[in-house]
Amino acid sequence: IECGSSRCGTSIIMAKRLLSRGLRKTVYACDSFEGFDRDELRRVKASSLTTAHENAFTSTSYRYVQKKIAKLGVGDILVPVGGFFKDTLPHLNSAFCFALIDCDLRDSLVYCAETLWPRLGSKGLILFDDYTDENFKGARLGIDHFVNKYKGEIEEHGLLQRLYLVKKA
């Protein structure tokens, strides 16, 4: 599952890789496809944790992503899920082995991680983007909060280049 990244590039790469190996796992690409939740963005900006503009990440539509997925031939395993995470993630009744969380803002990031964690299998991985991104300082705060809260259930965690890896025990 990928939470964030409105163009779904990483999800497409994952889907193509799975298909090339003959694996039939489902990849969910979750995003609002309309940018940030405006209220959350205002709160984050008021806390000086980002300088992102109101129209950041608004240039990709759900329809565009659907067409791109079909054109690239990954529609059988890549499922775009449009909407804000609080409205979509509770309805994904699946277990997961991997999650990429790239939603930039602290509250959204923590919500995604805490919603997916119980459904992540043993030895499952979560990769968080933006841990070192100075434009989204709340991401580091959210990741640190998550790791501290779930440290007893985490086998391994740490920075992996620009991503932060968490492996479930």
Short mmCIF file of N, CA and C in Angstrom, two decimals:
data_model
loop_
_atom_site.label_atom_id
_atom_site.label_comp_id
_atom_site.label_asym_id
_atom_site.label_seq_id
_atom_site.Cartn_x
_atom_site.Cartn_y
_atom_site.Cartn_z
N ILE A 1 0.85 -1.17 0.00
CA ILE A 1 0.00 0.00 0.00
C ILE A 1 0.90 1.23 0.00
N GLU A 2 0.49 2.23 -0.77
CA GLU A 2 1.19 3.51 -0.78
C GLU A 2 0.19 4.59 -0.36
N CYS A 3 0.54 5.33 0.65
CA CYS A 3 -0.29 6.45 1.11
C CYS A 3 0.43 7.74 0.73
N GLY A 4 -0.15 8.47 -0.17
CA GLY A 4 0.45 9.71 -0.63
C GLY A 4 1.04 9.55 -2.01
N SER A 5 1.73 10.58 -2.48
CA SER A 5 2.38 10.59 -3.79
C SER A 5 1.36 10.49 -4.91
N SER A 6 0.70 11.60 -5.19
CA SER A 6 -0.46 11.65 -6.06
C SER A 6 -0.28 11.12 -7.47
N ARG A 7 0.91 11.08 -7.97
CA ARG A 7 1.12 10.53 -9.32
C ARG A 7 1.31 9.02 -9.31
N CYS A 8 1.41 8.43 -8.13
CA CYS A 8 1.48 6.97 -7.95
C CYS A 8 2.68 6.33 -8.62
N GLY A 9 3.74 7.07 -8.82
CA GLY A 9 4.92 6.54 -9.50
C GLY A 9 5.52 5.34 -8.80
N THR A 10 5.65 5.41 -7.49
CA THR A 10 6.23 4.30 -6.75
C THR A 10 5.31 3.08 -6.81
N SER A 11 4.01 3.31 -6.73
CA SER A 11 3.05 2.20 -6.82
C SER A 11 3.14 1.51 -8.18
N ILE A 12 3.31 2.30 -9.21
CA ILE A 12 3.43 1.74 -10.56
C ILE A 12 4.70 0.91 -10.66
N ILE A 13 5.80 1.41 -10.14
CA ILE A 13 7.06 0.66 -10.15
C ILE A 13 6.90 -0.65 -9.38
N MET A 14 6.25 -0.58 -8.20
CA MET A 14 6.04 -1.80 -7.41
C MET A 14 5.18 -2.79 -8.19
N ALA A 15 4.11 -2.32 -8.80
CA ALA A 15 3.22 -3.20 -9.55
C ALA A 15 3.94 -3.86 -10.72
N LYS A 16 4.72 -3.09 -11.45
CA LYS A 16 5.47 -3.65 -12.59
C LYS A 16 6.49 -4.69 -12.11
N ARG A 17 7.13 -4.41 -11.00
CA ARG A 17 8.11 -5.34 -10.44
C ARG A 17 7.43 -6.65 -10.02
N LEU A 18 6.29 -6.53 -9.35
CA LEU A 18 5.55 -7.73 -8.94
C LEU A 18 5.14 -8.55 -10.16
N LEU A 19 4.60 -7.89 -11.18
CA LEU A 19 4.18 -8.60 -12.39
C LEU A 19 5.35 -9.28 -13.07
N SER A 20 6.51 -8.62 -13.12
CA SER A 20 7.68 -9.20 -13.78
C SER A 20 8.16 -10.46 -13.06
N ARG A 21 7.83 -10.56 -11.78
CA ARG A 21 8.21 -11.74 -11.00
C ARG A 21 7.08 -12.76 -10.88
N GLY A 22 5.97 -12.48 -11.55
CA GLY A 22 4.85 -13.41 -11.52
C GLY A 22 4.06 -13.40 -10.23
N LEU A 23 4.21 -12.34 -9.43
CA LEU A 23 3.50 -12.24 -8.16
C LEU A 23 2.19 -11.48 -8.35
N ARG A 24 1.12 -11.97 -7.78
CA ARG A 24 -0.20 -11.38 -7.96
C ARG A 24 -0.70 -10.70 -6.69
N LYS A 25 0.11 -9.88 -6.09
CA LYS A 25 -0.31 -9.11 -4.92
C LYS A 25 -1.04 -7.86 -5.38
N THR A 26 -1.90 -7.33 -4.55
CA THR A 26 -2.60 -6.09 -4.86
C THR A 26 -1.83 -4.93 -4.27
N VAL A 27 -1.66 -3.89 -5.07
CA VAL A 27 -1.01 -2.66 -4.63
C VAL A 27 -2.09 -1.58 -4.58
N TYR A 28 -2.29 -1.01 -3.41
CA TYR A 28 -3.24 0.08 -3.26
C TYR A 28 -2.47 1.40 -3.27
N ALA A 29 -2.91 2.31 -4.12
CA ALA A 29 -2.31 3.65 -4.19
C ALA A 29 -3.33 4.64 -3.64
N CYS A 30 -3.15 5.03 -2.39
CA CYS A 30 -4.12 5.87 -1.69
C CYS A 30 -3.67 7.33 -1.71
N ASP A 31 -4.55 8.20 -2.13
CA ASP A 31 -4.24 9.62 -2.18
C ASP A 31 -5.56 10.38 -2.35
N SER A 32 -5.56 11.63 -1.94
CA SER A 32 -6.75 12.45 -2.16
C SER A 32 -6.88 12.81 -3.63
N PHE A 33 -5.76 12.87 -4.35
CA PHE A 33 -5.71 13.32 -5.73
C PHE A 33 -6.23 14.74 -5.88
N GLU A 34 -6.21 15.48 -4.76
CA GLU A 34 -6.60 16.89 -4.80
C GLU A 34 -5.76 17.73 -3.85
N GLY A 35 -4.63 17.18 -3.42
CA GLY A 35 -3.74 17.92 -2.54
C GLY A 35 -4.01 17.65 -1.07
N PHE A 36 -3.43 18.50 -0.25
CA PHE A 36 -3.55 18.33 1.20
C PHE A 36 -4.94 18.70 1.71
N ASP A 37 -5.29 18.11 2.86
CA ASP A 37 -6.45 18.57 3.60
C ASP A 37 -6.14 20.00 4.03
N ARG A 38 -6.96 20.93 3.61
CA ARG A 38 -6.68 22.35 3.82
C ARG A 38 -6.58 22.73 5.31
N ASP A 39 -7.43 22.16 6.15
CA ASP A 39 -7.37 22.47 7.58
C ASP A 39 -6.06 21.98 8.20
N GLU A 40 -5.67 20.75 7.86
CA GLU A 40 -4.41 20.24 8.39
C GLU A 40 -3.23 21.09 7.90
N LEU A 41 -3.24 21.45 6.64
CA LEU A 41 -2.15 22.26 6.10
C LEU A 41 -2.06 23.61 6.81
N ARG A 42 -3.19 24.22 7.07
CA ARG A 42 -3.19 25.52 7.79
C ARG A 42 -2.59 25.36 9.20
N ARG A 43 -2.97 24.29 9.90
CA ARG A 43 -2.42 24.04 11.24
C ARG A 43 -0.91 23.85 11.18
N VAL A 44 -0.47 23.08 10.21
CA VAL A 44 0.96 22.79 10.08
C VAL A 44 1.74 24.06 9.73
N LYS A 45 1.18 24.86 8.84
CA LYS A 45 1.85 26.11 8.48
C LYS A 45 1.89 27.05 9.67
N ALA A 46 0.83 27.09 10.47
CA ALA A 46 0.80 27.95 11.65
C ALA A 46 1.86 27.53 12.68
N SER A 47 2.23 26.26 12.66
CA SER A 47 3.27 25.75 13.56
C SER A 47 4.67 25.86 12.96
N SER A 48 4.75 26.46 11.78
CA SER A 48 6.03 26.64 11.06
C SER A 48 6.72 25.32 10.73
N LEU A 49 5.94 24.28 10.46
CA LEU A 49 6.52 22.98 10.12
C LEU A 49 6.56 22.74 8.62
N THR A 50 5.99 23.65 7.84
CA THR A 50 6.06 23.55 6.38
C THR A 50 5.86 24.92 5.76
N THR A 51 6.35 25.03 4.55
CA THR A 51 6.12 26.24 3.76
C THR A 51 5.31 25.89 2.51
N ALA A 52 4.73 24.69 2.50
CA ALA A 52 3.95 24.24 1.34
C ALA A 52 2.80 25.19 1.05
N HIS A 53 2.54 25.37 -0.23
CA HIS A 53 1.45 26.24 -0.66
C HIS A 53 0.12 25.49 -0.62
N GLU A 54 -0.96 26.25 -0.54
CA GLU A 54 -2.32 25.66 -0.51
C GLU A 54 -2.58 24.76 -1.71
N ASN A 55 -1.97 25.08 -2.85
CA ASN A 55 -2.24 24.30 -4.06
C ASN A 55 -1.19 23.22 -4.32
N ALA A 56 -0.36 22.91 -3.33
CA ALA A 56 0.64 21.86 -3.50
C ALA A 56 -0.03 20.51 -3.77
N PHE A 57 0.50 19.80 -4.72
CA PHE A 57 0.06 18.45 -5.08
C PHE A 57 -1.39 18.39 -5.58
N THR A 58 -1.86 19.45 -6.20
CA THR A 58 -3.23 19.47 -6.71
C THR A 58 -3.30 19.25 -8.22
N SER A 59 -2.17 19.02 -8.86
CA SER A 59 -2.16 18.95 -10.32
C SER A 59 -2.46 17.58 -10.91
N THR A 60 -2.70 16.58 -10.10
CA THR A 60 -2.97 15.24 -10.61
C THR A 60 -4.37 14.81 -10.22
N SER A 61 -5.12 14.38 -11.20
CA SER A 61 -6.49 13.94 -10.92
C SER A 61 -6.55 12.41 -10.84
N TYR A 62 -7.56 11.94 -10.18
CA TYR A 62 -7.82 10.50 -10.06
C TYR A 62 -7.97 9.90 -11.46
N ARG A 63 -8.68 10.60 -12.32
CA ARG A 63 -8.91 10.12 -13.69
C ARG A 63 -7.59 9.97 -14.45
N TYR A 64 -6.70 10.95 -14.29
CA TYR A 64 -5.39 10.88 -14.94
C TYR A 64 -4.64 9.63 -14.48
N VAL A 65 -4.65 9.38 -13.18
CA VAL A 65 -3.94 8.23 -12.63
C VAL A 65 -4.55 6.93 -13.15
N GLN A 66 -5.86 6.83 -13.22
CA GLN A 66 -6.51 5.64 -13.76
C GLN A 66 -6.06 5.38 -15.20
N LYS A 67 -6.01 6.42 -16.01
CA LYS A 67 -5.58 6.27 -17.40
C LYS A 67 -4.13 5.82 -17.48
N LYS A 68 -3.29 6.38 -16.64
CA LYS A 68 -1.87 6.04 -16.61
C LYS A 68 -1.67 4.57 -16.23
N ILE A 69 -2.42 4.12 -15.24
CA ILE A 69 -2.33 2.72 -14.78
C ILE A 69 -2.77 1.78 -15.90
N ALA A 70 -3.85 2.10 -16.57
CA ALA A 70 -4.34 1.26 -17.67
C ALA A 70 -3.33 1.23 -18.82
N LYS A 71 -2.81 2.39 -19.17
CA LYS A 71 -1.84 2.48 -20.28
C LYS A 71 -0.59 1.66 -19.99
N LEU A 72 -0.17 1.62 -18.75
CA LEU A 72 1.04 0.89 -18.38
C LEU A 72 0.79 -0.60 -18.11
N GLY A 73 -0.46 -1.03 -18.19
CA GLY A 73 -0.78 -2.45 -18.07
C GLY A 73 -0.68 -3.03 -16.69
N VAL A 74 -0.89 -2.19 -15.68
CA VAL A 74 -0.82 -2.71 -14.30
C VAL A 74 -2.17 -2.64 -13.59
N GLY A 75 -3.22 -2.42 -14.35
CA GLY A 75 -4.56 -2.27 -13.77
C GLY A 75 -5.09 -3.50 -13.06
N ASP A 76 -4.53 -4.67 -13.36
CA ASP A 76 -5.00 -5.89 -12.69
C ASP A 76 -4.58 -5.96 -11.23
N ILE A 77 -3.48 -5.30 -10.88
CA ILE A 77 -3.01 -5.41 -9.50
C ILE A 77 -2.86 -4.06 -8.80
N LEU A 78 -2.90 -2.97 -9.54
CA LEU A 78 -2.75 -1.64 -8.93
C LEU A 78 -4.12 -0.97 -8.84
N VAL A 79 -4.53 -0.69 -7.62
CA VAL A 79 -5.84 -0.12 -7.37
C VAL A 79 -5.69 1.28 -6.79
N PRO A 80 -6.05 2.32 -7.56
CA PRO A 80 -6.01 3.66 -6.98
C PRO A 80 -7.20 3.86 -6.05
N VAL A 81 -6.94 4.45 -4.90
CA VAL A 81 -7.99 4.69 -3.91
C VAL A 81 -8.01 6.19 -3.65
N GLY A 82 -9.05 6.85 -4.16
CA GLY A 82 -9.14 8.30 -4.04
C GLY A 82 -9.91 8.75 -2.82
N GLY A 83 -9.38 9.75 -2.16
CA GLY A 83 -10.03 10.33 -0.99
C GLY A 83 -9.02 10.56 0.12
N PHE A 84 -9.42 11.28 1.14
CA PHE A 84 -8.55 11.51 2.27
C PHE A 84 -8.43 10.23 3.09
N PHE A 85 -7.28 10.01 3.69
CA PHE A 85 -6.96 8.75 4.36
C PHE A 85 -8.00 8.36 5.41
N LYS A 86 -8.48 9.33 6.18
CA LYS A 86 -9.46 9.02 7.24
C LYS A 86 -10.76 8.47 6.66
N ASP A 87 -11.01 8.79 5.38
CA ASP A 87 -12.24 8.32 4.73
C ASP A 87 -12.04 7.03 3.95
N THR A 88 -10.80 6.67 3.63
CA THR A 88 -10.56 5.50 2.78
C THR A 88 -9.89 4.33 3.48
N LEU A 89 -8.88 4.59 4.29
CA LEU A 89 -8.12 3.49 4.89
C LEU A 89 -8.97 2.55 5.74
N PRO A 90 -9.92 3.05 6.52
CA PRO A 90 -10.72 2.11 7.32
C PRO A 90 -11.51 1.11 6.47
N HIS A 91 -11.72 1.41 5.20
CA HIS A 91 -12.53 0.54 4.34
C HIS A 91 -11.70 -0.46 3.54
N LEU A 92 -10.38 -0.41 3.66
CA LEU A 92 -9.53 -1.39 3.00
C LEU A 92 -9.39 -2.58 3.93
N ASN A 93 -10.14 -3.61 3.65
CA ASN A 93 -10.16 -4.79 4.51
C ASN A 93 -9.11 -5.79 4.04
N SER A 94 -7.86 -5.43 4.20
CA SER A 94 -6.76 -6.27 3.76
C SER A 94 -5.67 -6.30 4.81
N ALA A 95 -4.89 -7.36 4.74
CA ALA A 95 -3.64 -7.43 5.50
C ALA A 95 -2.55 -6.95 4.55
N PHE A 96 -1.46 -6.43 5.10
CA PHE A 96 -0.40 -5.87 4.28
C PHE A 96 0.95 -6.42 4.71
N CYS A 97 1.87 -6.49 3.74
CA CYS A 97 3.25 -6.88 4.05
C CYS A 97 4.19 -5.68 3.90
N PHE A 98 3.71 -4.62 3.25
CA PHE A 98 4.55 -3.46 2.98
C PHE A 98 3.68 -2.23 2.85
N ALA A 99 4.16 -1.12 3.38
CA ALA A 99 3.47 0.16 3.21
C ALA A 99 4.52 1.25 3.01
N LEU A 100 4.26 2.11 2.05
CA LEU A 100 5.06 3.31 1.85
C LEU A 100 4.17 4.48 2.23
N ILE A 101 4.58 5.23 3.23
CA ILE A 101 3.78 6.36 3.69
C ILE A 101 4.52 7.64 3.29
N ASP A 102 3.90 8.35 2.37
CA ASP A 102 4.49 9.56 1.79
C ASP A 102 3.43 10.65 1.78
N CYS A 103 2.97 11.02 2.97
CA CYS A 103 1.89 12.01 3.01
C CYS A 103 2.31 13.33 3.66
N ASP A 104 3.59 13.50 3.93
CA ASP A 104 4.22 14.78 4.24
C ASP A 104 3.83 15.43 5.56
N LEU A 105 2.57 15.43 5.92
CA LEU A 105 2.11 16.15 7.10
C LEU A 105 1.96 15.20 8.29
N ARG A 106 2.34 15.67 9.47
CA ARG A 106 2.41 14.84 10.67
C ARG A 106 1.13 14.08 10.98
N ASP A 107 0.01 14.77 11.08
CA ASP A 107 -1.23 14.11 11.49
C ASP A 107 -1.65 13.03 10.50
N SER A 108 -1.56 13.33 9.21
CA SER A 108 -1.91 12.34 8.19
C SER A 108 -0.97 11.15 8.24
N LEU A 109 0.31 11.42 8.41
CA LEU A 109 1.32 10.37 8.48
C LEU A 109 1.05 9.45 9.67
N VAL A 110 0.84 10.02 10.83
CA VAL A 110 0.57 9.22 12.03
C VAL A 110 -0.73 8.43 11.87
N TYR A 111 -1.75 9.06 11.30
CA TYR A 111 -3.02 8.36 11.09
C TYR A 111 -2.81 7.13 10.20
N CYS A 112 -2.11 7.31 9.09
CA CYS A 112 -1.86 6.19 8.18
C CYS A 112 -1.10 5.08 8.88
N ALA A 113 -0.02 5.43 9.56
CA ALA A 113 0.81 4.42 10.23
C ALA A 113 0.02 3.67 11.28
N GLU A 114 -0.73 4.39 12.11
CA GLU A 114 -1.47 3.73 13.18
C GLU A 114 -2.66 2.93 12.66
N THR A 115 -3.21 3.31 11.54
CA THR A 115 -4.31 2.55 10.94
C THR A 115 -3.81 1.29 10.28
N LEU A 116 -2.65 1.37 9.64
CA LEU A 116 -2.11 0.21 8.92
C LEU A 116 -1.36 -0.76 9.83
N TRP A 117 -0.75 -0.27 10.89
CA TRP A 117 0.08 -1.10 11.75
C TRP A 117 -0.59 -2.40 12.21
N PRO A 118 -1.81 -2.37 12.71
CA PRO A 118 -2.44 -3.63 13.14
C PRO A 118 -2.66 -4.63 11.99
N ARG A 119 -2.69 -4.14 10.77
CA ARG A 119 -2.93 -5.00 9.61
C ARG A 119 -1.64 -5.41 8.91
N LEU A 120 -0.51 -4.92 9.42
CA LEU A 120 0.79 -5.26 8.86
C LEU A 120 1.24 -6.57 9.46
N GLY A 121 1.59 -7.52 8.61
CA GLY A 121 2.00 -8.83 9.08
C GLY A 121 3.35 -8.80 9.79
N SER A 122 3.63 -9.88 10.51
CA SER A 122 4.92 -10.04 11.17
C SER A 122 6.03 -9.94 10.12
N LYS A 123 7.07 -9.20 10.44
CA LYS A 123 8.21 -8.92 9.56
C LYS A 123 7.84 -7.97 8.43
N GLY A 124 6.62 -7.43 8.47
CA GLY A 124 6.20 -6.44 7.47
C GLY A 124 6.97 -5.14 7.62
N LEU A 125 7.03 -4.39 6.54
CA LEU A 125 7.80 -3.15 6.52
C LEU A 125 6.93 -1.94 6.26
N ILE A 126 7.26 -0.86 6.93
CA ILE A 126 6.73 0.45 6.58
C ILE A 126 7.93 1.32 6.24
N LEU A 127 7.86 1.96 5.10
CA LEU A 127 8.85 2.97 4.73
C LEU A 127 8.15 4.32 4.78
N PHE A 128 8.76 5.25 5.48
CA PHE A 128 8.24 6.61 5.55
C PHE A 128 9.12 7.50 4.69
N ASP A 129 8.50 8.35 3.91
CA ASP A 129 9.25 9.35 3.16
C ASP A 129 9.29 10.63 3.97
N ASP A 130 10.18 11.51 3.61
CA ASP A 130 10.25 12.88 4.14
C ASP A 130 10.86 13.02 5.53
N TYR A 131 11.50 11.98 6.07
CA TYR A 131 12.09 12.10 7.41
C TYR A 131 13.12 13.21 7.47
N THR A 132 13.86 13.40 6.41
CA THR A 132 14.92 14.41 6.40
C THR A 132 14.55 15.65 5.61
N ASP A 133 13.31 15.75 5.18
CA ASP A 133 12.88 16.87 4.33
C ASP A 133 12.62 18.11 5.16
N GLU A 134 13.38 19.14 4.95
CA GLU A 134 13.24 20.40 5.69
C GLU A 134 11.95 21.14 5.34
N ASN A 135 11.33 20.81 4.21
CA ASN A 135 10.06 21.44 3.84
C ASN A 135 8.86 20.82 4.55
N PHE A 136 9.06 19.65 5.13
CA PHE A 136 7.98 18.96 5.84
C PHE A 136 8.52 18.44 7.17
N LYS A 137 8.82 19.35 8.07
CA LYS A 137 9.44 19.01 9.35
C LYS A 137 8.54 18.17 10.24
N GLY A 138 7.25 18.24 10.04
CA GLY A 138 6.32 17.45 10.84
C GLY A 138 6.43 15.96 10.57
N ALA A 139 6.94 15.59 9.39
CA ALA A 139 7.09 14.17 9.08
C ALA A 139 8.03 13.50 10.09
N ARG A 140 9.16 14.12 10.37
CA ARG A 140 10.11 13.56 11.34
C ARG A 140 9.44 13.44 12.72
N LEU A 141 8.70 14.47 13.11
CA LEU A 141 8.02 14.42 14.41
C LEU A 141 7.02 13.28 14.47
N GLY A 142 6.27 13.09 13.38
CA GLY A 142 5.28 12.02 13.33
C GLY A 142 5.91 10.64 13.35
N ILE A 143 6.99 10.48 12.60
CA ILE A 143 7.68 9.18 12.56
C ILE A 143 8.28 8.86 13.92
N ASP A 144 8.93 9.85 14.53
CA ASP A 144 9.50 9.63 15.87
C ASP A 144 8.41 9.28 16.88
N HIS A 145 7.27 9.95 16.80
CA HIS A 145 6.13 9.65 17.69
C HIS A 145 5.68 8.20 17.50
N PHE A 146 5.52 7.80 16.24
CA PHE A 146 5.05 6.45 15.92
C PHE A 146 6.04 5.40 16.45
N VAL A 147 7.32 5.59 16.16
CA VAL A 147 8.34 4.62 16.58
C VAL A 147 8.38 4.51 18.11
N ASN A 148 8.30 5.63 18.79
CA ASN A 148 8.30 5.61 20.25
C ASN A 148 7.07 4.89 20.81
N LYS A 149 5.92 5.15 20.22
CA LYS A 149 4.68 4.54 20.70
C LYS A 149 4.66 3.02 20.49
N TYR A 150 5.22 2.56 19.38
CA TYR A 150 5.15 1.13 19.03
C TYR A 150 6.48 0.40 19.18
N LYS A 151 7.44 0.98 19.91
CA LYS A 151 8.78 0.41 19.99
C LYS A 151 8.80 -1.04 20.48
N GLY A 152 7.86 -1.43 21.31
CA GLY A 152 7.81 -2.81 21.78
C GLY A 152 7.39 -3.80 20.71
N GLU A 153 6.82 -3.32 19.61
CA GLU A 153 6.37 -4.19 18.52
C GLU A 153 7.28 -4.08 17.30
N ILE A 154 8.33 -3.30 17.41
CA ILE A 154 9.22 -3.04 16.28
C ILE A 154 10.50 -3.85 16.43
N GLU A 155 10.84 -4.59 15.38
CA GLU A 155 12.07 -5.39 15.39
C GLU A 155 13.28 -4.54 15.01
N GLU A 156 13.07 -3.64 14.07
CA GLU A 156 14.19 -2.84 13.57
C GLU A 156 13.63 -1.53 13.01
N HIS A 157 14.42 -0.48 13.14
CA HIS A 157 14.02 0.80 12.54
C HIS A 157 15.24 1.67 12.35
N GLY A 158 15.15 2.57 11.40
CA GLY A 158 16.25 3.50 11.19
C GLY A 158 16.21 4.13 9.81
N LEU A 159 17.08 5.09 9.64
CA LEU A 159 17.17 5.83 8.39
C LEU A 159 17.80 4.97 7.31
N LEU A 160 17.20 4.95 6.16
CA LEU A 160 17.66 4.21 5.00
C LEU A 160 17.74 5.21 3.86
N GLN A 161 18.88 5.88 3.75
CA GLN A 161 19.05 7.02 2.85
C GLN A 161 18.04 8.10 3.23
N ARG A 162 17.11 8.44 2.35
CA ARG A 162 16.15 9.49 2.68
C ARG A 162 14.83 8.94 3.24
N LEU A 163 14.73 7.64 3.33
CA LEU A 163 13.54 6.99 3.85
C LEU A 163 13.80 6.49 5.27
N TYR A 164 12.73 6.35 6.04
CA TYR A 164 12.84 5.79 7.38
C TYR A 164 12.14 4.45 7.38
N LEU A 165 12.85 3.39 7.73
CA LEU A 165 12.33 2.03 7.70
C LEU A 165 11.90 1.59 9.09
N VAL A 166 10.75 0.95 9.15
CA VAL A 166 10.27 0.31 10.37
C VAL A 166 9.86 -1.11 10.02
N LYS A 167 10.45 -2.08 10.73
CA LYS A 167 10.14 -3.49 10.52
C LYS A 167 9.42 -4.02 11.74
N LYS A 168 8.27 -4.59 11.51
CA LYS A 168 7.47 -5.15 12.60
C LYS A 168 8.08 -6.45 13.09
N ALA A 169 8.04 -6.65 14.39
CA ALA A 169 8.57 -7.89 14.99
C ALA A 169 7.73 -9.08 14.58
#
